[in-house]
Each structure stands twice: as structure tokens, then as C-alpha cells.
mmCIF file of C-alpha atoms in Angstrom:
data_model
loop_
_atom_site.group_PDB
_atom_site.id
_atom_site.type_symbol
_atom_site.label_atom_id
_atom_site.label_comp_id
_atom_site.label_asym_id
_atom_site.label_seq_id
_atom_site.Cartn_x
_atom_site.Cartn_y
_atom_site.Cartn_z
ATOM 1 C CA UNK A 226 2.517 -20.472 -2.570
ATOM 2 C CA UNK A 227 -0.139 -18.265 -1.046
ATOM 3 C CA UNK A 228 -2.889 -20.108 0.726
ATOM 4 C CA UNK A 229 -5.814 -19.317 2.961
ATOM 5 C CA UNK A 230 -6.960 -21.132 6.077
ATOM 6 C CA UNK A 231 -10.718 -20.997 5.594
ATOM 7 C CA UNK A 232 -11.245 -21.931 9.272
ATOM 8 C CA UNK A 233 -9.908 -18.505 10.270
ATOM 9 C CA UNK A 234 -12.263 -15.484 10.115
ATOM 10 C CA UNK A 235 -11.871 -12.870 7.393
ATOM 11 C CA UNK A 236 -11.255 -9.445 8.945
ATOM 12 C CA UNK A 237 -11.856 -6.556 6.539
ATOM 13 C CA UNK A 238 -9.445 -3.639 6.752
ATOM 14 C CA UNK A 239 -10.010 0.034 5.933
ATOM 15 C CA UNK A 240 -7.828 1.109 3.030
ATOM 16 C CA UNK A 241 -7.154 4.607 1.685
ATOM 17 C CA UNK A 242 -6.032 4.938 -1.935
ATOM 18 C CA UNK A 243 -3.765 7.794 -3.009
ATOM 19 C CA UNK A 244 -2.948 8.486 -6.646
ATOM 20 C CA UNK A 245 0.094 10.695 -7.056
ATOM 21 C CA UNK A 246 -0.102 12.561 -10.353
ATOM 22 C CA UNK A 247 0.066 16.022 -11.842
ATOM 23 C CA UNK A 248 -2.296 15.034 -14.655
ATOM 24 C CA UNK A 249 -4.853 12.494 -13.388
ATOM 25 C CA UNK A 250 -8.374 13.242 -12.188
ATOM 26 C CA UNK A 251 -10.941 10.891 -10.655
ATOM 27 C CA UNK A 252 -12.485 10.645 -14.136
ATOM 28 C CA UNK A 253 -9.343 9.115 -15.699
ATOM 29 C CA UNK A 254 -7.515 7.536 -12.736
ATOM 30 C CA UNK A 255 -7.389 3.962 -14.041
ATOM 31 C CA UNK A 256 -4.817 2.762 -11.500
ATOM 32 C CA UNK A 257 -6.833 4.164 -8.586
ATOM 33 C CA UNK A 258 -9.980 2.598 -10.055
ATOM 34 C CA UNK A 259 -8.270 -0.805 -10.240
ATOM 35 C CA UNK A 260 -7.207 -0.578 -6.596
ATOM 36 C CA UNK A 261 -10.649 0.566 -5.419
ATOM 37 C CA UNK A 262 -12.337 -2.269 -7.317
ATOM 38 C CA UNK A 263 -9.933 -4.917 -6.016
ATOM 39 C CA UNK A 264 -10.251 -3.630 -2.448
ATOM 40 C CA UNK A 265 -14.040 -3.973 -2.619
ATOM 41 C CA UNK A 266 -13.901 -7.364 -4.351
ATOM 42 C CA UNK A 267 -11.582 -8.682 -1.623
ATOM 43 C CA UNK A 268 -14.125 -7.617 1.023
ATOM 44 C CA UNK A 269 -12.227 -4.643 2.435
ATOM 45 C CA UNK A 270 -13.508 -1.083 2.900
ATOM 46 C CA UNK A 271 -12.369 1.891 0.835
ATOM 47 C CA UNK A 272 -11.787 4.367 3.674
ATOM 48 C CA UNK A 273 -10.708 7.299 1.500
ATOM 49 C CA UNK A 274 -9.488 8.130 -1.959
ATOM 50 C CA UNK A 275 -7.522 11.127 -3.178
ATOM 51 C CA UNK A 276 -5.357 12.421 -5.976
ATOM 52 C CA UNK A 277 -2.364 14.531 -4.985
ATOM 53 C CA UNK A 278 0.108 16.291 -7.242
ATOM 54 C CA UNK A 279 3.775 15.278 -7.309
ATOM 55 C CA UNK A 280 4.709 17.469 -4.360
ATOM 56 C CA UNK A 281 6.635 15.888 -1.496
ATOM 57 C CA UNK A 282 5.191 18.242 1.134
ATOM 58 C CA UNK A 283 1.573 17.816 0.008
ATOM 59 C CA UNK A 284 1.919 14.023 -0.145
ATOM 60 C CA UNK A 285 3.494 13.875 3.329
ATOM 61 C CA UNK A 286 0.712 16.059 4.781
ATOM 62 C CA UNK A 287 -2.016 13.815 3.354
ATOM 63 C CA UNK A 288 -0.210 10.663 4.508
ATOM 64 C CA UNK A 289 0.089 12.161 8.003
ATOM 65 C CA UNK A 290 -3.637 12.931 8.068
ATOM 66 C CA UNK A 291 -4.518 9.377 7.087
ATOM 67 C CA UNK A 292 -2.007 7.910 9.558
ATOM 68 C CA UNK A 293 -3.691 9.913 12.342
ATOM 69 C CA UNK A 294 -7.177 8.836 11.227
ATOM 70 C CA UNK A 295 -8.386 5.806 13.240
ATOM 71 C CA UNK A 296 -10.657 4.922 10.291
ATOM 72 C CA UNK A 297 -7.622 4.162 8.059
ATOM 73 C CA UNK A 298 -5.671 0.942 8.624
ATOM 74 C CA UNK A 299 -3.744 0.885 5.340
ATOM 75 C CA UNK A 300 -2.694 3.422 2.710
ATOM 76 C CA UNK A 301 -1.855 2.278 -0.816
ATOM 77 C CA UNK A 302 -0.447 4.857 -3.185
ATOM 78 C CA UNK A 303 0.089 4.601 -6.909
ATOM 79 C CA UNK A 304 2.461 6.779 -8.873
ATOM 80 C CA UNK A 305 5.550 8.861 -8.259
ATOM 81 C CA UNK A 306 7.909 5.949 -7.532
ATOM 82 C CA UNK A 307 10.207 6.337 -10.542
ATOM 83 C CA UNK A 308 13.519 8.137 -10.826
ATOM 84 C CA UNK A 309 12.597 11.385 -12.580
ATOM 85 C CA UNK A 310 12.664 14.756 -10.892
ATOM 86 C CA UNK A 311 8.879 14.767 -10.330
ATOM 87 C CA UNK A 312 8.855 11.284 -8.725
ATOM 88 C CA UNK A 313 8.817 12.080 -4.996
ATOM 89 C CA UNK A 314 6.469 9.541 -3.421
ATOM 90 C CA UNK A 315 9.295 7.568 -1.721
ATOM 91 C CA UNK A 316 10.699 10.784 -0.248
ATOM 92 C CA UNK A 317 7.259 11.668 1.161
ATOM 93 C CA UNK A 318 6.910 8.163 2.610
ATOM 94 C CA UNK A 319 10.341 8.441 4.229
ATOM 95 C CA UNK A 320 9.171 11.566 6.070
ATOM 96 C CA UNK A 321 6.400 9.671 7.856
ATOM 97 C CA UNK A 322 7.493 6.022 8.108
ATOM 98 C CA UNK A 323 8.480 4.640 11.531
ATOM 99 C CA UNK A 324 9.618 1.254 10.214
ATOM 100 C CA UNK A 325 10.309 0.131 6.660
ATOM 101 C CA UNK A 326 9.068 -3.179 5.325
ATOM 102 C CA UNK A 327 12.098 -3.901 3.141
ATOM 103 C CA UNK A 328 10.776 -7.130 1.684
ATOM 104 C CA UNK A 329 7.837 -5.444 -0.018
ATOM 105 C CA UNK A 330 9.894 -3.492 -2.555
ATOM 106 C CA UNK A 331 12.230 -6.421 -3.050
ATOM 107 C CA UNK A 332 9.375 -8.851 -3.676
ATOM 108 C CA UNK A 333 7.531 -6.377 -5.908
ATOM 109 C CA UNK A 334 10.604 -5.937 -8.121
ATOM 110 C CA UNK A 335 11.251 -9.691 -8.238
ATOM 111 C CA UNK A 336 7.686 -10.368 -9.385
ATOM 112 C CA UNK A 337 7.772 -7.412 -11.780
ATOM 113 C CA UNK A 338 11.045 -8.647 -13.300
ATOM 114 C CA UNK A 339 9.257 -11.799 -14.423
ATOM 115 C CA UNK A 340 6.888 -9.618 -16.478
ATOM 116 C CA UNK A 341 8.865 -6.565 -17.612
ATOM 117 C CA UNK A 342 12.473 -7.666 -17.214
ATOM 118 C CA UNK A 343 15.163 -5.236 -16.200
ATOM 119 C CA UNK A 344 12.825 -2.233 -16.544
ATOM 120 C CA UNK A 345 11.682 -3.043 -13.006
ATOM 121 C CA UNK A 346 14.905 -1.507 -11.703
ATOM 122 C CA UNK A 347 13.329 1.920 -12.303
ATOM 123 C CA UNK A 348 10.707 1.270 -9.612
ATOM 124 C CA UNK A 349 11.243 2.536 -6.088
ATOM 125 C CA UNK A 350 8.180 0.720 -4.713
ATOM 126 C CA UNK A 351 8.347 0.573 -0.925
ATOM 127 C CA UNK A 352 6.349 -0.067 2.218
ATOM 128 C CA UNK A 353 6.425 0.712 5.888
ATOM 129 C CA UNK A 354 4.480 1.299 9.058
ATOM 130 C CA UNK A 355 3.734 4.733 10.510
ATOM 131 C CA UNK A 356 1.757 5.358 13.670
ATOM 132 C CA UNK A 357 0.290 1.862 13.411
ATOM 133 C CA UNK A 358 -0.834 2.314 9.786
ATOM 134 C CA UNK A 359 0.557 0.262 6.908
ATOM 135 C CA UNK A 360 1.834 2.262 3.922
ATOM 136 C CA UNK A 361 2.480 0.793 0.474
ATOM 137 C CA UNK A 362 3.797 2.762 -2.521
ATOM 138 C CA UNK A 363 3.241 1.206 -5.945
ATOM 139 C CA UNK A 364 4.231 2.529 -9.359
ATOM 140 C CA UNK A 365 1.514 4.298 -11.333
ATOM 141 C CA UNK A 366 1.028 1.890 -14.223
ATOM 142 C CA UNK A 367 -2.062 -0.281 -14.242
ATOM 143 C CA UNK A 368 0.128 -3.360 -14.644
ATOM 144 C CA UNK A 369 2.179 -2.477 -11.579
ATOM 145 C CA UNK A 370 -0.968 -1.872 -9.535
ATOM 146 C CA UNK A 371 -2.363 -5.244 -10.585
ATOM 147 C CA UNK A 372 0.938 -6.969 -9.770
ATOM 148 C CA UNK A 373 1.250 -5.295 -6.369
ATOM 149 C CA UNK A 374 -2.305 -6.089 -5.354
ATOM 150 C CA UNK A 375 -2.821 -9.501 -6.986
ATOM 151 C CA UNK A 376 0.567 -10.969 -6.146
ATOM 152 C CA UNK A 377 1.272 -9.455 -2.718
ATOM 153 C CA UNK A 378 -1.284 -7.240 -1.020
ATOM 154 C CA UNK A 379 -4.437 -9.305 -1.535
ATOM 155 C CA UNK A 380 -2.681 -12.097 0.375
ATOM 156 C CA UNK A 381 -0.935 -10.107 3.090
ATOM 157 C CA UNK A 382 -4.085 -8.084 3.822
ATOM 158 C CA UNK A 383 -6.179 -11.253 4.226
ATOM 159 C CA UNK A 384 -6.404 -12.398 7.854
ATOM 160 C CA UNK A 385 -6.783 -15.999 6.678
ATOM 161 C CA UNK A 386 -3.449 -16.102 4.830
ATOM 162 C CA UNK A 387 -1.012 -18.605 6.317
ATOM 163 C CA UNK A 388 1.557 -18.943 7.656
ATOM 164 C CA UNK A 389 1.329 -15.213 8.487
ATOM 165 C CA UNK A 390 -0.128 -11.923 7.277
ATOM 166 C CA UNK A 391 -0.090 -8.197 8.030
ATOM 167 C CA UNK A 392 -3.621 -8.175 9.473
ATOM 168 C CA UNK A 393 -2.768 -10.402 12.422
ATOM 169 C CA UNK A 394 -0.025 -7.946 13.411
ATOM 170 C CA UNK A 395 -2.285 -4.872 13.376
ATOM 171 C CA UNK A 396 -3.204 -5.001 17.086
ATOM 172 C CA UNK A 397 0.521 -4.785 17.938
ATOM 173 C CA UNK A 398 1.613 -2.051 15.516
ATOM 174 C CA UNK A 399 1.155 0.743 18.055
ATOM 175 C CA UNK A 400 2.835 -0.920 21.044
ATOM 176 C CA UNK A 401 5.964 1.252 20.658
ATOM 177 C CA UNK A 402 3.960 4.498 20.759
ATOM 178 C CA UNK A 403 3.429 6.479 23.960
ATOM 179 C CA UNK A 404 0.060 6.000 25.684
ATOM 180 C CA UNK A 405 -2.767 7.992 24.179
ATOM 181 C CA UNK A 406 -1.851 7.275 20.558
ATOM 182 C CA UNK A 407 -4.270 4.375 20.149
#
């Protein structure tokens, strides 16, 4: 169903990647590596990359820093979206999000269901907009990262995707903010 209008220009976006984990390092962060590679392959810019422990306050602080950074258009996180006590990424996102993008989590779980069945119900993948920056929270598995990027984000972050995409809305994401927040 996804299609590109090759007459439209491709507009690269600046994407920050956040891995939420108490155990991962840059040396063994396979999910973060997959995202960074796919971002580059798609023609976008990796604006930043970090690993943060499963701490709601620390995650929210980093998200806030990236939201305030004019060199970050999009944040994609991986990890911490389950239902255990240490899974707090959605709670951190809720602290900073201005508007939720409800369809993202719904679509992610629908696509995931086709691959892993009812186990997808354990995912609290979500998305939103904060201060004019898109935020997407994916589960930490490499399969979930591939599904989220390959089946949704690669299309919605491509300015040539029709009939609509997130990139074409970027100039209007800050119109509700007071002057001086551009």
C-alpha cells in the first residue's frame, strides 16, 4: 500500500536514536545499530544516539533535551515498552508529549500480530509530538525495530510518500507554541 511519488523531492530528517536498557552498551546494542543503519540507508541523518537506563526521570530528561535541540526532528527509542516493573519508556514519553499519535501503536501492534500473534499485546509502543519533534517508542527486540522501521517509519518519514507523510507536516508542528519556540 505504501508508495512514493518520485516527482516530489526527498527531504532528509535528523533522527536521534535512544536505546533504553540497563544492560546494553554501544558495543552490543543490536537494535540501536539496526535503526542507525536503516536511517542512513534511507538517506536521513543520525542526529544523536544514546543509551539510557530504565529510569523514567533520566529518559524524560534526555527526551526533553532532544526536543529542545533544533538539530533533532525525530526521536526513535527502542526498549522499555513492555509491562514489567522496569519498563518505563511510555511513562517517560507521557511526561513530554504534547499530542499522541494513537494510530502508530495501533498499527504497530496490528503488523506485529501478523508475525508474533497475541504476544504483541505486551507491547506498549507509542508515538507523539512534543515541541515540534516527533517521538516514536518501539520495543527493544530486533524484530520489533525492523517491523517499526520497515513497515511504518521508513514510509512516514519519507517526504515522497503519498497520499501523506509526517515530513510534510513538520513545518506546522510548532504553530501551537508561543512565539520564540521555533
